[in-house]
CSV table of C-alpha atoms in Angstrom, one decimal:
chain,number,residue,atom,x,y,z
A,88,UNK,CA,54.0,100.2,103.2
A,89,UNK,CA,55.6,97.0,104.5
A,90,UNK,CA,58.0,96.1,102.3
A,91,UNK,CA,59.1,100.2,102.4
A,92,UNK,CA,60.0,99.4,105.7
A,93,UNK,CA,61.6,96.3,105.3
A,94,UNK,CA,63.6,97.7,102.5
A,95,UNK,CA,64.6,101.4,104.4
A,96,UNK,CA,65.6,98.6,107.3
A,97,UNK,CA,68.1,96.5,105.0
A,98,UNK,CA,69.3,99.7,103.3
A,99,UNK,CA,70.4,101.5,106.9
A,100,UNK,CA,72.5,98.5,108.4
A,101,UNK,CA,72.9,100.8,111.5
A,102,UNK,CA,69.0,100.3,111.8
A,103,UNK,CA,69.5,96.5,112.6
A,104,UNK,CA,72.4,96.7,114.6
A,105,UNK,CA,71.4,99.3,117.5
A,106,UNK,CA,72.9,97.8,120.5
A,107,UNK,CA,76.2,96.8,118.5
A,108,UNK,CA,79.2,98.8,119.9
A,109,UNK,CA,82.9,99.8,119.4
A,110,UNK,CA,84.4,99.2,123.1
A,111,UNK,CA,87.7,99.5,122.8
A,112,UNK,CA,90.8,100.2,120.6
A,113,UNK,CA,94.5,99.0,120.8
A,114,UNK,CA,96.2,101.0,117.8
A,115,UNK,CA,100.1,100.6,119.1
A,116,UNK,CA,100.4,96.9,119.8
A,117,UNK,CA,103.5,95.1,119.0
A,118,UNK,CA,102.0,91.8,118.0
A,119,UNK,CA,99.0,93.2,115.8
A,120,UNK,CA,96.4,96.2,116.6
A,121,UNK,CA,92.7,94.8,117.7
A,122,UNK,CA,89.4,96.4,118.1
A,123,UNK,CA,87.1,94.9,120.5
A,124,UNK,CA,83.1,94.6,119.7
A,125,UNK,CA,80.4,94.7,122.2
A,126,UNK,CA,76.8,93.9,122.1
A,127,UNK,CA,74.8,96.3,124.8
A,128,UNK,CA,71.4,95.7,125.6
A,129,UNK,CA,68.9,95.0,128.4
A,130,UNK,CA,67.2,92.3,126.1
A,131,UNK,CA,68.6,89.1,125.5
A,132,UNK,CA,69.4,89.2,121.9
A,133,UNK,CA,72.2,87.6,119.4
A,134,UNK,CA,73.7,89.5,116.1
A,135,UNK,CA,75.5,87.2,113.6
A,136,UNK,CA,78.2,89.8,112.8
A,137,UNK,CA,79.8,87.9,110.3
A,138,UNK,CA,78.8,90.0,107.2
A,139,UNK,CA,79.7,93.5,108.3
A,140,UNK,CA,83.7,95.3,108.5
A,141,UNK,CA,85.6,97.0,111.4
A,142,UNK,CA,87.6,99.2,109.2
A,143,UNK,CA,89.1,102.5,109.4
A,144,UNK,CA,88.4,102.6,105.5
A,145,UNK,CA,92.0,103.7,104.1
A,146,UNK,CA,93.4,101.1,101.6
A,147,UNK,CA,91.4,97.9,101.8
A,148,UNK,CA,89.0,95.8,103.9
A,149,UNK,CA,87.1,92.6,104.0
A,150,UNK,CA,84.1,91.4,106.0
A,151,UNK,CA,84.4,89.6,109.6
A,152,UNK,CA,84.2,86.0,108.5
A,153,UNK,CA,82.8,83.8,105.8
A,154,UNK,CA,81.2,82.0,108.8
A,155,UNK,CA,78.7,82.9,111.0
A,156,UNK,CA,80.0,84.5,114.1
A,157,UNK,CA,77.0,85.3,116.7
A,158,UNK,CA,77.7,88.0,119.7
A,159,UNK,CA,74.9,88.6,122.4
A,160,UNK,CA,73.7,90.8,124.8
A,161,UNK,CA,74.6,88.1,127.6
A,162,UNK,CA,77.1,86.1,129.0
A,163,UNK,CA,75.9,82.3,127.8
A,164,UNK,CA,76.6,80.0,131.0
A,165,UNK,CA,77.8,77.1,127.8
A,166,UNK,CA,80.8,79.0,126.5
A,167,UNK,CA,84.1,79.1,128.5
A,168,UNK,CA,84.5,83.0,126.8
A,169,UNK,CA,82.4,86.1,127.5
A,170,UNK,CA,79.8,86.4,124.5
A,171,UNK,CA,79.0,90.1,124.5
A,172,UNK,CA,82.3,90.8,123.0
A,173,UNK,CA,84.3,89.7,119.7
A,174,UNK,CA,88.0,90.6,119.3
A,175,UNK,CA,88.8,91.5,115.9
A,176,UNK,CA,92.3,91.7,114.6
A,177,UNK,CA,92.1,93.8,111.3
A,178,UNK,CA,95.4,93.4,110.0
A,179,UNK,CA,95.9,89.5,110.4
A,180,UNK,CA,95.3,87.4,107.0
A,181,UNK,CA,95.9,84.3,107.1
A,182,UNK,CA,94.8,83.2,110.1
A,183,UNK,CA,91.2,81.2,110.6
A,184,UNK,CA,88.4,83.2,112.2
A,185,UNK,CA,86.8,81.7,115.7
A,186,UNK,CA,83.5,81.3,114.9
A,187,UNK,CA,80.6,79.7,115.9
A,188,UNK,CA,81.3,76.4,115.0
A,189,UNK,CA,84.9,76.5,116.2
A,190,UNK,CA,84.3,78.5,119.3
A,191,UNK,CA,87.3,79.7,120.7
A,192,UNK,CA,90.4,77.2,119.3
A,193,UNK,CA,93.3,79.1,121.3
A,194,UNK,CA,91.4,78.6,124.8
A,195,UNK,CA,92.2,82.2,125.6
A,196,UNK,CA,88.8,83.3,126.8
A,197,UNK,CA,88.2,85.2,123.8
A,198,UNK,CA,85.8,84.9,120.4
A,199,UNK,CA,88.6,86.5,117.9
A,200,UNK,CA,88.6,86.9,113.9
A,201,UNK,CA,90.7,87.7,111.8
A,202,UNK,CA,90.8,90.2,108.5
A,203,UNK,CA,93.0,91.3,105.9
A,204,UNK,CA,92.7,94.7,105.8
A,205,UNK,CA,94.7,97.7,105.4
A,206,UNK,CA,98.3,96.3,106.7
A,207,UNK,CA,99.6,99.1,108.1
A,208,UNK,CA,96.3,99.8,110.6
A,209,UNK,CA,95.6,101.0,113.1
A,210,UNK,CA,97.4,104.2,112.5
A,211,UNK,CA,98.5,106.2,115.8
A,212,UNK,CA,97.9,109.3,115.2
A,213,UNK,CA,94.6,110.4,113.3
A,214,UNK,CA,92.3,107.3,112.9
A,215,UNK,CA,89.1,106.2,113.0
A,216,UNK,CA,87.2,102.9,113.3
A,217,UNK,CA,84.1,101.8,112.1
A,218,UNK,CA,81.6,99.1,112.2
A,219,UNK,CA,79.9,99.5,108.8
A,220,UNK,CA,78.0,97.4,105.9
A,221,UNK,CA,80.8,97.6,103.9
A,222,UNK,CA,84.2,100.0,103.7
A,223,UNK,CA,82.5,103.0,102.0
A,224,UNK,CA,82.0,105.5,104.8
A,225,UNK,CA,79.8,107.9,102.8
A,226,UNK,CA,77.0,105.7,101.8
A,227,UNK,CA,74.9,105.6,105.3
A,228,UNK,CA,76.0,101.9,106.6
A,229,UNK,CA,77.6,103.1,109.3
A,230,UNK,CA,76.5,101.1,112.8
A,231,UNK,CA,79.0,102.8,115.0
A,232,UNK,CA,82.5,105.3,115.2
A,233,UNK,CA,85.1,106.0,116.8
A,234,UNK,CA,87.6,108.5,116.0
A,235,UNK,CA,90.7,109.8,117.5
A,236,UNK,CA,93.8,111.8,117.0
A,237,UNK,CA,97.1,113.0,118.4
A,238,UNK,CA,96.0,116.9,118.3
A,239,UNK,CA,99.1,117.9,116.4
A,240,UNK,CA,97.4,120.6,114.6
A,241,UNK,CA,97.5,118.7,111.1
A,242,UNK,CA,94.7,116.5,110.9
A,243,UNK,CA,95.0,113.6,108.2
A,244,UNK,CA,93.7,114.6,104.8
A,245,UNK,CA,91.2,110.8,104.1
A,246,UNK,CA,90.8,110.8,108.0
A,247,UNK,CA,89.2,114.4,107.6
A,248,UNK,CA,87.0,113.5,105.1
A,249,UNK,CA,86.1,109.8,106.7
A,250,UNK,CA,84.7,111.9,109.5
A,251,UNK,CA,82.9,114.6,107.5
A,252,UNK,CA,81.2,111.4,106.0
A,253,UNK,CA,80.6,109.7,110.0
A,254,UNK,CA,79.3,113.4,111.1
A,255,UNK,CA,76.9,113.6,108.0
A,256,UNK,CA,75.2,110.5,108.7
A,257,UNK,CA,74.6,111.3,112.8
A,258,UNK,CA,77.7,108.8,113.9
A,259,UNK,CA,79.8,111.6,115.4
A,260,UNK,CA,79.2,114.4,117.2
A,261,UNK,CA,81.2,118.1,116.6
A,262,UNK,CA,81.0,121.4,115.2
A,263,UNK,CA,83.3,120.7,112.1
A,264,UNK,CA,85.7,117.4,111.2
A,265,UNK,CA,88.4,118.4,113.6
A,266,UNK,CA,91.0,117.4,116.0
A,267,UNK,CA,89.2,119.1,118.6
A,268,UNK,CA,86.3,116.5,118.1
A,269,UNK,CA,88.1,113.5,118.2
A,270,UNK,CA,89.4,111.5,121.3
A,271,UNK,CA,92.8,113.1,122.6
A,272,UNK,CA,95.6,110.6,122.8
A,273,UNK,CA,98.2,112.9,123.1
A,274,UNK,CA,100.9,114.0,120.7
A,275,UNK,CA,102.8,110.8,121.1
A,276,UNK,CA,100.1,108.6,120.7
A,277,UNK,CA,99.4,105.8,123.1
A,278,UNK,CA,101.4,103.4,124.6
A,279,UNK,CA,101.5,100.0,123.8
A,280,UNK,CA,100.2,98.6,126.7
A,281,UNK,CA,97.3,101.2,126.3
A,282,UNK,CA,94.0,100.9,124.6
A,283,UNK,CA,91.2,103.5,123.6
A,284,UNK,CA,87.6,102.1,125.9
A,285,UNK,CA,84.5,103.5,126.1
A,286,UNK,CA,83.2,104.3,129.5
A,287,UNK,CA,80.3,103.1,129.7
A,288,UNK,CA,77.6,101.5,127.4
A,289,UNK,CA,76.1,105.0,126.8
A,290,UNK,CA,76.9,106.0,123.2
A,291,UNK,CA,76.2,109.8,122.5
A,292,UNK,CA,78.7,109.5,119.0
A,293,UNK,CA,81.2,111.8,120.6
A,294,UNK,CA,84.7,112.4,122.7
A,295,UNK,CA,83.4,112.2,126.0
A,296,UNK,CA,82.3,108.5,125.5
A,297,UNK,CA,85.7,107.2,125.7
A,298,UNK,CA,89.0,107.3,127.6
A,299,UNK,CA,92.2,106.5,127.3
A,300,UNK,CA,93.5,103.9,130.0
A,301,UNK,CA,96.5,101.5,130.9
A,302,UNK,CA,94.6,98.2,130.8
A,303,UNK,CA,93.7,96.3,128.1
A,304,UNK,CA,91.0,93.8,128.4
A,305,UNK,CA,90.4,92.2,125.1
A,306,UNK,CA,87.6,90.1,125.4
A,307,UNK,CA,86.3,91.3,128.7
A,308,UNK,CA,84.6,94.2,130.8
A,309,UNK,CA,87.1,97.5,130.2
A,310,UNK,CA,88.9,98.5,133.3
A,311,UNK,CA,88.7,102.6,133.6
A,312,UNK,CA,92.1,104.0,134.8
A,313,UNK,CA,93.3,103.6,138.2
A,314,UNK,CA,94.7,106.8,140.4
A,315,UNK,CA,97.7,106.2,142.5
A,316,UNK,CA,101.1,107.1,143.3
A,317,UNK,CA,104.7,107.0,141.3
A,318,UNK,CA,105.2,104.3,144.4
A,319,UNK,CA,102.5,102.4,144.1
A,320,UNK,CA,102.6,99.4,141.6
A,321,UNK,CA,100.4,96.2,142.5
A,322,UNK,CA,97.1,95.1,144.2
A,323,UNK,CA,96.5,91.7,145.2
A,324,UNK,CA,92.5,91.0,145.1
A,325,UNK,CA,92.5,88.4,148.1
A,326,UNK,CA,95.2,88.3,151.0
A,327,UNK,CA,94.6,85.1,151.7
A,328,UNK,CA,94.5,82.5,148.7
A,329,UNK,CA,93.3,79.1,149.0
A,330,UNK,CA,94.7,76.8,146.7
A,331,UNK,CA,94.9,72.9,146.4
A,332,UNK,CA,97.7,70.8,145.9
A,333,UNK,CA,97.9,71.0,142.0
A,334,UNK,CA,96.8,74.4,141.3
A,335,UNK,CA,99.2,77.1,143.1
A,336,UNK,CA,99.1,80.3,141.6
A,337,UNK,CA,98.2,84.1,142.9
A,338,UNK,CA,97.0,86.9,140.6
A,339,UNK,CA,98.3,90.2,140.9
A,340,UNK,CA,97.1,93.5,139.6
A,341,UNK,CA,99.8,95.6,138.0
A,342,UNK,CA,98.7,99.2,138.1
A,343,UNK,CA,101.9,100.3,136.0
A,344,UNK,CA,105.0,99.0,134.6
A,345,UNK,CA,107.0,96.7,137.0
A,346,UNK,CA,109.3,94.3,137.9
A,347,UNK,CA,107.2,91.9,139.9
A,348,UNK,CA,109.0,88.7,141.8
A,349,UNK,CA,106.9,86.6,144.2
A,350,UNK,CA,108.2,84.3,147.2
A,351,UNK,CA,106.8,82.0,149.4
A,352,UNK,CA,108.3,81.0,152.9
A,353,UNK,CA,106.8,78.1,155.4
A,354,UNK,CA,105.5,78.8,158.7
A,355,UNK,CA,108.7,78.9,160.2
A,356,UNK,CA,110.1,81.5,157.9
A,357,UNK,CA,111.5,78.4,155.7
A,358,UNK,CA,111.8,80.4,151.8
A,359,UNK,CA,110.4,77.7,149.5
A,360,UNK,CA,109.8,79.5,146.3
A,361,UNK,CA,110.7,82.5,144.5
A,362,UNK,CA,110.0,83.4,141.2
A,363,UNK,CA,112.3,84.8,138.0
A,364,UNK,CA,111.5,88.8,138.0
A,365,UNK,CA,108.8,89.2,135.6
A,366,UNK,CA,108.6,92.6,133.7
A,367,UNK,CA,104.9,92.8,134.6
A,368,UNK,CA,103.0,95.3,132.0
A,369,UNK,CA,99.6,96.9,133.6
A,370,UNK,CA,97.0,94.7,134.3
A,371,UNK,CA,96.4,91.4,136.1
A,372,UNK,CA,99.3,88.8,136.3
A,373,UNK,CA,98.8,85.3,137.6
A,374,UNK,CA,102.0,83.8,138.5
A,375,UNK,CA,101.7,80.3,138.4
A,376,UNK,CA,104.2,77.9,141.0
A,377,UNK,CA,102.6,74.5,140.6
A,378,UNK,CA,105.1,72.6,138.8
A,379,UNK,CA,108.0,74.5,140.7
A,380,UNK,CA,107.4,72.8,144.3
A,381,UNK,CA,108.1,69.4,144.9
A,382,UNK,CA,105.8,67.9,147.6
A,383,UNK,CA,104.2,70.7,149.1
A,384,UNK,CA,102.2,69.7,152.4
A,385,UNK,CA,99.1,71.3,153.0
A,386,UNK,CA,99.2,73.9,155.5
A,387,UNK,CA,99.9,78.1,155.6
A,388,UNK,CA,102.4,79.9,153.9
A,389,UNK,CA,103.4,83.3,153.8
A,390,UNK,CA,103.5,84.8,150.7
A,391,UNK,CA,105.6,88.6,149.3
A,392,UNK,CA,104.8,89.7,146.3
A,393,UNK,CA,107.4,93.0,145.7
A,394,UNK,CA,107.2,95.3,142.6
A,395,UNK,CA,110.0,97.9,141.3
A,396,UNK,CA,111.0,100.3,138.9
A,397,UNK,CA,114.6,101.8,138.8
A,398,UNK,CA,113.3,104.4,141.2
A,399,UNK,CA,110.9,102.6,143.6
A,400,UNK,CA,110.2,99.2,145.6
A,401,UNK,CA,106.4,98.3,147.1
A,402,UNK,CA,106.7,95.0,148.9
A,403,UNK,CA,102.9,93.2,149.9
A,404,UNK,CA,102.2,89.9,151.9
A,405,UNK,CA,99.4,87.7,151.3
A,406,UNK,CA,99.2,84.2,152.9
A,407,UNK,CA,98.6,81.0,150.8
A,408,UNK,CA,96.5,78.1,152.2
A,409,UNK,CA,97.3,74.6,150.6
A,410,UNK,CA,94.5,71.9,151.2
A,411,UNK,CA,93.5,68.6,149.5
């Protein structure tokens, strides 16, 4: 009766990977479409993911990495990235995987790997994702799905049947393989500063687990989307920023696309700084003048940070400390 067990277990992949999630999806980015992995779970564990795919099946697909690459329920204090996600770009050969014995060679906070998959994924319209034993979507190796379409009214013949196969093996939820069961990302499809994220870490194989938003956050927590108004376009976290000598930067939040400039001015109303206008896409922008200033004393400065599109202007302060 033991080794039944331990054979049912090694034949149903999803059996060993429980807590191993799909967290989000960018299908429209310029530079190359990613799919970002999350391990969920109230226990500390560790899954060397190395073995398995993130496909959406059509064409070809290979496995993660020929080296072990571990993700865990945790965020290890050792590591200068966040180890309950990997980052995996599926249409990048080529490239060498960050693994564990690399670690993260880019030093941009993110585990990523690399596959040589289906080139022209992820498609913006119909599509699904998997994580899965291998790229077969009928054979029960499924470990988790996502799929989504544009609700045209013409759902994708091989997309169709991929989630027939998904629905048949308890990895989607819907009355029939339909448009009406998959995520809506509305007839255009999404943007390309937009990503697919799941809400929360509750998986119910369905729709309603996921969201579109305007944030992407490869590699980190997922950032659900923000109301405000056509006028409003950035949040600055702290007003008052405390920075030494050598490190001078602010971070802004970008809630949509901008034109973002930042200036800085002495206590006596003296301007010292002002940066080029950045075309700031959503999300959080740090804005770096260290090397700018020339002998900056330590004291207070006041800081604007103003943001525009070509029908609106939102102007914030914020005041910078300098110390030692």
């Amino acid at each position: 009766m033991r080794w039944i067990i331990v054979i049912v277990c090694l034949f149903h992949t999803s059996i060993g990977y429980p807590q191993l999630l799909i967290n989000e999806i960018a299908c429209n980015v310029p530079g190359g479409d990613w799919v970002e992995l999350f391990c969920c779970s109230e226990q500390k564990l560790s899954l060397d993911i190395s073995s398995l795919y993130v496909t959406m099946y059509y064409g070809t697909s290979e496995p993660l990495s020929q080296y072990p690459v571990t993700i865990y329920s945790y965020d290890r204090v050792e590591t200068p990235w966040d180890d309950r996600f990997v980052v995996v770009h599926p249409t990048k050969p080529g490239v060498t995987d960050e693994c564990d014995v690399t670690g993260d060679t880019n030093s941009n906070g993110v585990l990523d790997v690399y596959c040589n998959n289906y080139i022209n994924s992820l498609w913006n319209t119909d599509c699904v994702v998997a994580i899965d034993s291998d790229d077969e979507p009928s054979n029960g190796g499924i470990i988790d799905f996502v799929a989504y379409s544009n609700r045209d009214g013409t759902l994708n013949q091989s997309i169709g049947q991929y989630l027939q196969s998904a629905m048949q093996h308890n990895q989607w939820a819907g009355a029939s393989a339909s448009e009406e069961c998959m995520v809506d990302i509305g007839q255009s499809g999404i943007l390309e500063y937009q990503s697919i994220i799941r809400k929360s870490g509750v998986d119910s194989n369905g729709h309603n687990d996921f969201v579109i938003t305007s944030y992407q956050t490869a590699g980190r927590t997922n950032i659900l989307p923000i109301n405000h108004s056509r006028s409003e376009f950035i949040k600055i976290k702290r007003k008052i920023v405390v920075s030494k000598k050598n490190i001078q930067q602010l971070s802004v939040f970008a809630v949509q696309p901008c034109r973002l400039r930042i200036r800085l001015f002495s206590s006596i109303g003296y301007k010292i700084y002002e940066s080029p206008l950045i075309a700031a896409l959503p999300g959080f922008q740090l804005v770096d003048w260290t090397n700018t200033i020339k002998h900056l004393t330590c004291g207070l400065y006041l800081g604007i940070a103003e943001a525009q599109d070509n029908a609106n202007c939102e102007s914030k302060k914020f005041y910078c400390i300098v110390v030692e």
